[in-house]
Coordinates of C-alpha atoms in Angstrom, one line a residue:
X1287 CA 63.1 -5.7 -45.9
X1288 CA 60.3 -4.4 -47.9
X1289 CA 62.1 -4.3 -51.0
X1290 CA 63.2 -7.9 -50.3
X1291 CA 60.1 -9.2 -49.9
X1292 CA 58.8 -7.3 -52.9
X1293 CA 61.1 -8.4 -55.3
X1294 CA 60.8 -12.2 -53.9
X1295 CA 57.2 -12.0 -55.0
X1296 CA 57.6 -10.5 -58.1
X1297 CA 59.9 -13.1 -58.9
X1298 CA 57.2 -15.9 -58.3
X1299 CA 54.9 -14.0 -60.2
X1300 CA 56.9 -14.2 -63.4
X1301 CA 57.7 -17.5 -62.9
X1302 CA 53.7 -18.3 -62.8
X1303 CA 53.3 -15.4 -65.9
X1304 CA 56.0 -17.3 -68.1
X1305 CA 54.5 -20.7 -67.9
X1306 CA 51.3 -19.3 -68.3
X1307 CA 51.6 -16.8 -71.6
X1308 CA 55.0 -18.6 -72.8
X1309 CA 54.7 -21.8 -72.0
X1310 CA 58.0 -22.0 -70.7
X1311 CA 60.6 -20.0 -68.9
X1312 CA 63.5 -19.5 -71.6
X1313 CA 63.2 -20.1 -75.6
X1314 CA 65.5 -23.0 -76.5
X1315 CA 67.4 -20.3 -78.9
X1316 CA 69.1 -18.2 -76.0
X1317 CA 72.3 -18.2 -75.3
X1318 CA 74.6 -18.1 -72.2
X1319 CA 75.9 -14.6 -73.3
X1320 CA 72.2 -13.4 -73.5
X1321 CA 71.6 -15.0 -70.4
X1322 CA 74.7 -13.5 -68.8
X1323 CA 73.7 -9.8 -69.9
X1324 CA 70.1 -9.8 -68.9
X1325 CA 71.1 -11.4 -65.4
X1326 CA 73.5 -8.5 -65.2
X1327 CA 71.1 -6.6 -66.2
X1328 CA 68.6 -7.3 -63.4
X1329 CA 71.5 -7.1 -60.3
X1330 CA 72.3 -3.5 -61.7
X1331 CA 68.9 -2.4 -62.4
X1332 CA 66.6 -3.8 -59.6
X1333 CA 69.4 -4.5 -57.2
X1334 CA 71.6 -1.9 -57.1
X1335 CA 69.6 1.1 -58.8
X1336 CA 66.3 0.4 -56.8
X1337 CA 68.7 0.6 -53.6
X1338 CA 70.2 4.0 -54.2
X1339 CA 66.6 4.9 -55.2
X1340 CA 65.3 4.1 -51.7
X1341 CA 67.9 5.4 -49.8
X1342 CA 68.3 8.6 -51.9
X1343 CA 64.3 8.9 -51.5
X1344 CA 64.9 8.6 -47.3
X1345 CA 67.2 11.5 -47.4
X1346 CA 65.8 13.7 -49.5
X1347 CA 61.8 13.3 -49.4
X1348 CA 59.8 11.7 -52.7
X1349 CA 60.6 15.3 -54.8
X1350 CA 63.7 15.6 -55.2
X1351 CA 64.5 11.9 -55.5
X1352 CA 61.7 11.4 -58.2
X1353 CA 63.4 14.8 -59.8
X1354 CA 67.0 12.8 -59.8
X1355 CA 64.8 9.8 -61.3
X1356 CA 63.4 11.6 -63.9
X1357 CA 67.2 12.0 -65.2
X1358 CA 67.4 8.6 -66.0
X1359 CA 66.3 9.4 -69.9
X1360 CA 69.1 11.8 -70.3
X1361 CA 71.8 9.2 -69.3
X1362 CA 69.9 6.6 -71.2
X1363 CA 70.2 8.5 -74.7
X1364 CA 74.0 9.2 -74.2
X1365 CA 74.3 5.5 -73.0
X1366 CA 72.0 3.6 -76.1
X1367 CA 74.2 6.4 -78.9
X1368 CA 77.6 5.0 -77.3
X1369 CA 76.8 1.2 -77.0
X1370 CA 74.4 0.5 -79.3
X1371 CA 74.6 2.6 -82.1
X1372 CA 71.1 4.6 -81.8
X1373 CA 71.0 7.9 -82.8
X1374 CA 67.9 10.2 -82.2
X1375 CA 66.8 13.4 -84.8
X1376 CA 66.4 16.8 -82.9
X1377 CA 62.6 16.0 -82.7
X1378 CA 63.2 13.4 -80.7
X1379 CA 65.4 15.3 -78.7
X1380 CA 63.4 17.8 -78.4
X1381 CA 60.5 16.3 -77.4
X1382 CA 62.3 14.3 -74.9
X1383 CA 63.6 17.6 -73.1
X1384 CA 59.9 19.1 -73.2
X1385 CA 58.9 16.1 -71.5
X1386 CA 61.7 16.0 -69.0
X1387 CA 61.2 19.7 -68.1
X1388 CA 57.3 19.3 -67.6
X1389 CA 57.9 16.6 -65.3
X1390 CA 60.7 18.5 -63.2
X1391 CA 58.1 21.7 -62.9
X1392 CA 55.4 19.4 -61.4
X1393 CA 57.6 17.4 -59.1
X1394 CA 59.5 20.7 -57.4
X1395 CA 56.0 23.2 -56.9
X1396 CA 56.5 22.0 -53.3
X1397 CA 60.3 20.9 -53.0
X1398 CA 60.4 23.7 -50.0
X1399 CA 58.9 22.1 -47.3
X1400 CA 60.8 18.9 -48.0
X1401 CA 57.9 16.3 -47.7
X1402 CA 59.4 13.0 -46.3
X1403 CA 63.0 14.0 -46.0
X1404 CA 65.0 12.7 -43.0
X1405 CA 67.8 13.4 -41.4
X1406 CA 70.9 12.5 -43.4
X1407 CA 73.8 14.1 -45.7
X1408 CA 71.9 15.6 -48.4
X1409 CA 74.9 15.3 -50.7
X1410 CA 74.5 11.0 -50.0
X1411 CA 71.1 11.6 -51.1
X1412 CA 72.0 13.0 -54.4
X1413 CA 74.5 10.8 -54.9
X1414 CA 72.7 8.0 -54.4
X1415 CA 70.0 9.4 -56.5
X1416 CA 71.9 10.4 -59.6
X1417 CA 74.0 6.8 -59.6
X1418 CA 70.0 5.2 -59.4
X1419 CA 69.5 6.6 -62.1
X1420 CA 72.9 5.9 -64.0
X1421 CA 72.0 2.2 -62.9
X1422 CA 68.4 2.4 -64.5
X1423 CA 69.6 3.2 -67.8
X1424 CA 72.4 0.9 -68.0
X1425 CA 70.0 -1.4 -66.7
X1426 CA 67.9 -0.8 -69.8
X1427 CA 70.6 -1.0 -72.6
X1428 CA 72.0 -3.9 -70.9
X1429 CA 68.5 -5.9 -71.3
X1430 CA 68.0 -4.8 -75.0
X1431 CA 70.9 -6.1 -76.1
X1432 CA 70.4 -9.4 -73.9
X1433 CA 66.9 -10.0 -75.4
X1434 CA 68.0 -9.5 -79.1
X1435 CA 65.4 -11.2 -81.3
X1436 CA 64.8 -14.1 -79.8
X1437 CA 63.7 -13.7 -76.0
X1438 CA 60.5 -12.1 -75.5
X1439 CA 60.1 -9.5 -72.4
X1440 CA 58.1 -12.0 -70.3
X1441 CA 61.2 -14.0 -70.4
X1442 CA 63.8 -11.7 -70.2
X1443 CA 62.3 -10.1 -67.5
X1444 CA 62.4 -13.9 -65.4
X1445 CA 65.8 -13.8 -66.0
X1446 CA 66.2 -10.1 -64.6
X1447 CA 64.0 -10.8 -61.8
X1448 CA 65.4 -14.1 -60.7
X1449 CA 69.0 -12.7 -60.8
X1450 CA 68.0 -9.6 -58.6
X1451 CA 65.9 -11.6 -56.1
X1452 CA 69.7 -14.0 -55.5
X1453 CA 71.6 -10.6 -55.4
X1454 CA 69.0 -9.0 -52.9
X1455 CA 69.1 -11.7 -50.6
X1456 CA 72.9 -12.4 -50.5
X1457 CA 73.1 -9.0 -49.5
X1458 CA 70.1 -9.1 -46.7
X1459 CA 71.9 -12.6 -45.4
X1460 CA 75.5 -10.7 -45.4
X1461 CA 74.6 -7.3 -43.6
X1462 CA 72.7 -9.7 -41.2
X1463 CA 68.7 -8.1 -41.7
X1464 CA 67.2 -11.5 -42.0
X1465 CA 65.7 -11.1 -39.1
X1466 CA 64.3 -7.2 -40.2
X1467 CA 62.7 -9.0 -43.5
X1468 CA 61.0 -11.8 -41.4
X1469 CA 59.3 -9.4 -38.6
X1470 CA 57.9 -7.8 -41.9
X1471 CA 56.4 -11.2 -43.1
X1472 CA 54.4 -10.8 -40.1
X1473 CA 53.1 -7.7 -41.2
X1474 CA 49.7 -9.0 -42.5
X1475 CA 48.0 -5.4 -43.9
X1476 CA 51.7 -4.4 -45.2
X1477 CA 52.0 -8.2 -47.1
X1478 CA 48.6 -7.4 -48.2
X1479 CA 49.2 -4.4 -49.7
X1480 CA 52.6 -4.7 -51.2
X1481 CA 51.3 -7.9 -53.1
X1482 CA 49.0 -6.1 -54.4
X1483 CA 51.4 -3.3 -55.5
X1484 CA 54.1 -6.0 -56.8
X1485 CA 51.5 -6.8 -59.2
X1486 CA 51.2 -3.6 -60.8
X1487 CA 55.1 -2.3 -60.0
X1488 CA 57.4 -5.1 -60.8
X1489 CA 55.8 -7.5 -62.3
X1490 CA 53.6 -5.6 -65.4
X1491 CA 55.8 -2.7 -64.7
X1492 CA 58.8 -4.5 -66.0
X1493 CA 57.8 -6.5 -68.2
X1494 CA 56.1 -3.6 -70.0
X1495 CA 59.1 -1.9 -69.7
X1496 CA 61.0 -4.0 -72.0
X1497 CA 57.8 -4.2 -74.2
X1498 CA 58.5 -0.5 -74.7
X1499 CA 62.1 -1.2 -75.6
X1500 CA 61.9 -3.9 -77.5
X1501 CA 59.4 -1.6 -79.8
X1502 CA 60.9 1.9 -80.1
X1503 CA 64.4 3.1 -79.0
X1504 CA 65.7 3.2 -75.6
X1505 CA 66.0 7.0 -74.9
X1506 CA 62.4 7.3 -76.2
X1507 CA 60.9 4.2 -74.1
X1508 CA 63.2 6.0 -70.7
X1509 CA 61.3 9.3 -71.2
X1510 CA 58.3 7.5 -71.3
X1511 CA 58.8 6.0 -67.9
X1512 CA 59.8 8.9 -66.4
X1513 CA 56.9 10.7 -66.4
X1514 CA 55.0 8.1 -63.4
X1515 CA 55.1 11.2 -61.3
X1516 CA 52.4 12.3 -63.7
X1517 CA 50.2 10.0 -63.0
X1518 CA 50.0 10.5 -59.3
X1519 CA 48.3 14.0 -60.0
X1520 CA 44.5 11.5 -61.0
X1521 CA 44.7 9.6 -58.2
X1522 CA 45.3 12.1 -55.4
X1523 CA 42.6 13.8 -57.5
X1524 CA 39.8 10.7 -56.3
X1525 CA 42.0 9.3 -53.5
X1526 CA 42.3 12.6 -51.4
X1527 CA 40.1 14.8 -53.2
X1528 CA 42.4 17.6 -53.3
X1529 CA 42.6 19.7 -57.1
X1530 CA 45.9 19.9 -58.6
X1531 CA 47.5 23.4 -58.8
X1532 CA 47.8 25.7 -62.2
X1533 CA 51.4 24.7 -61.7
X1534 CA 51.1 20.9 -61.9
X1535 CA 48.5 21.0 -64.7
X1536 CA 50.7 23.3 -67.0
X1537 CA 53.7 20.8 -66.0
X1538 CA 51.3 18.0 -67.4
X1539 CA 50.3 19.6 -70.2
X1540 CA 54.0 20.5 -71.5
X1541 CA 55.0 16.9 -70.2
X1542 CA 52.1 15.4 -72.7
X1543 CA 53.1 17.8 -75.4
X1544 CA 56.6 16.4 -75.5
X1545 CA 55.2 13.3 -75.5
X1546 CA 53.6 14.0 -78.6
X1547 CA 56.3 15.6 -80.0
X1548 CA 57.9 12.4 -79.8
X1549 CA 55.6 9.9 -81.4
X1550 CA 53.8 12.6 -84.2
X1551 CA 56.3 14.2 -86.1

């Protein structure tokens, strides 16, 4: 219901951004086929790989699903050489593993007491985890080739948005949880702070997304992504005052360095 809601908004949001920054919702040069991709795009992506995503992080706590996230780059590079032709050197590659490892050491330090997990089939979890991820990067390669040259990110990511807001709800109206997603509408302090966090998560979030791919290639722009986990580290930092372990700041530190890697030689 959450979910729903939170892509609903985010949808409204980039109708208001486009008219706003564009001017308009869709250039005039688009095509149907473009149109066609990027809507697929958006079902597969925010639909279908956000889904897994939350189920897979139900079952198996937020570690080990943001460790099955944070494969999404790997499937991404094989994906973007196949389709559309890009090819990375063994910097980038490299780089882009350094990253990926760094990442993975900061989001297992605790995976022992499995922190949010709930009762389910772990294998489901993994599952669902690995195809979310599958999803993400298809999700990605799909929406570069649908913008081309000619549709900005703001745009494309209407088109993404709009089409996973009609999938969602066909799907909420099928299985018969209409009435879960209105009890949350009531939910004043939840509203309030999932508006706030549709804001930051899919509305700039995506559309800076496909900013990133538009500019550099898709297996480089996926890695970047993947290290959100990262960021948490600051704000537990000033939210719960709590100092990261020798673990998580040596995770950081290999995760930046890949990073670098990546963009300086």
């Amino acid at each position: 219901a959450i979910n729903t809601i939170r892509i609903t908004l985010a949808a409204l949001l980039l109708v208001a951004g486009n008219l706003l920054i564009e001017g308009r919702l869709l250039p005039a040069s688009c095509t149907h086929h473009q149109l066609l991709i990027l809507a697929i795009s958006g079902v597969i992506g925010l639909t279908i790989g956000d889904g897994c995503y939350f189920k897979s992080l139900v079952i198996l706590g937020p570690r080990l699903s943001s460790l099955l996230t944070a494969s999404s780059p790997i499937f991404a590079v094989i994906i973007a050489w196949v389709f559309v032709g890009q090819e990375l050197g063994v910097l980038d590659l490299l780089g882009i593993a350094v990253t990926l490892a760094g990442i993975s050491w900061v989001i297992l330090e605790r995976n022992r007491n499995s922190f949010g997990a709930q009762a389910g089939p772990k294998a489901l979890g993994y599952l669902l985890g690995i195809c979310g991820s599958l999803a993400q990067a298809v999700a990605l390669t799909m929406a570069k080739v649908g913008m081309g040259d000619n549709i900005p990110p703001l745009n494309a990511s209407f088109v993404r948005m709009v089409s996973a807001t009609v999938a969602i709800w066909v799907i909420v109206i099928a299985t018969g949880r209409l009435s879960r997603t209105r009890e949350a509408l009531k939910d004043g302090r939840a509203m309030t702070a999932m508006s706030a966090a549709t804001i930051v998560g899919p509305f700039l979030g995506i559309w800076l997304s496909l900013l990133s791919v538009q500019y550099t290639k898709i297996g480089i722009a996926s890695t970047l992504m993947a290290t959100t986990p990262l960021f948490i580290i600051p704000l537990v930092m000033v939210i719960h005052k709590e100092r990261p372990s020798v673990r998580a700041i040596f995770g950081t530190a290999a995760a930046i360095g890949g990073v670098a890697i990546i963009f300086l030689f």
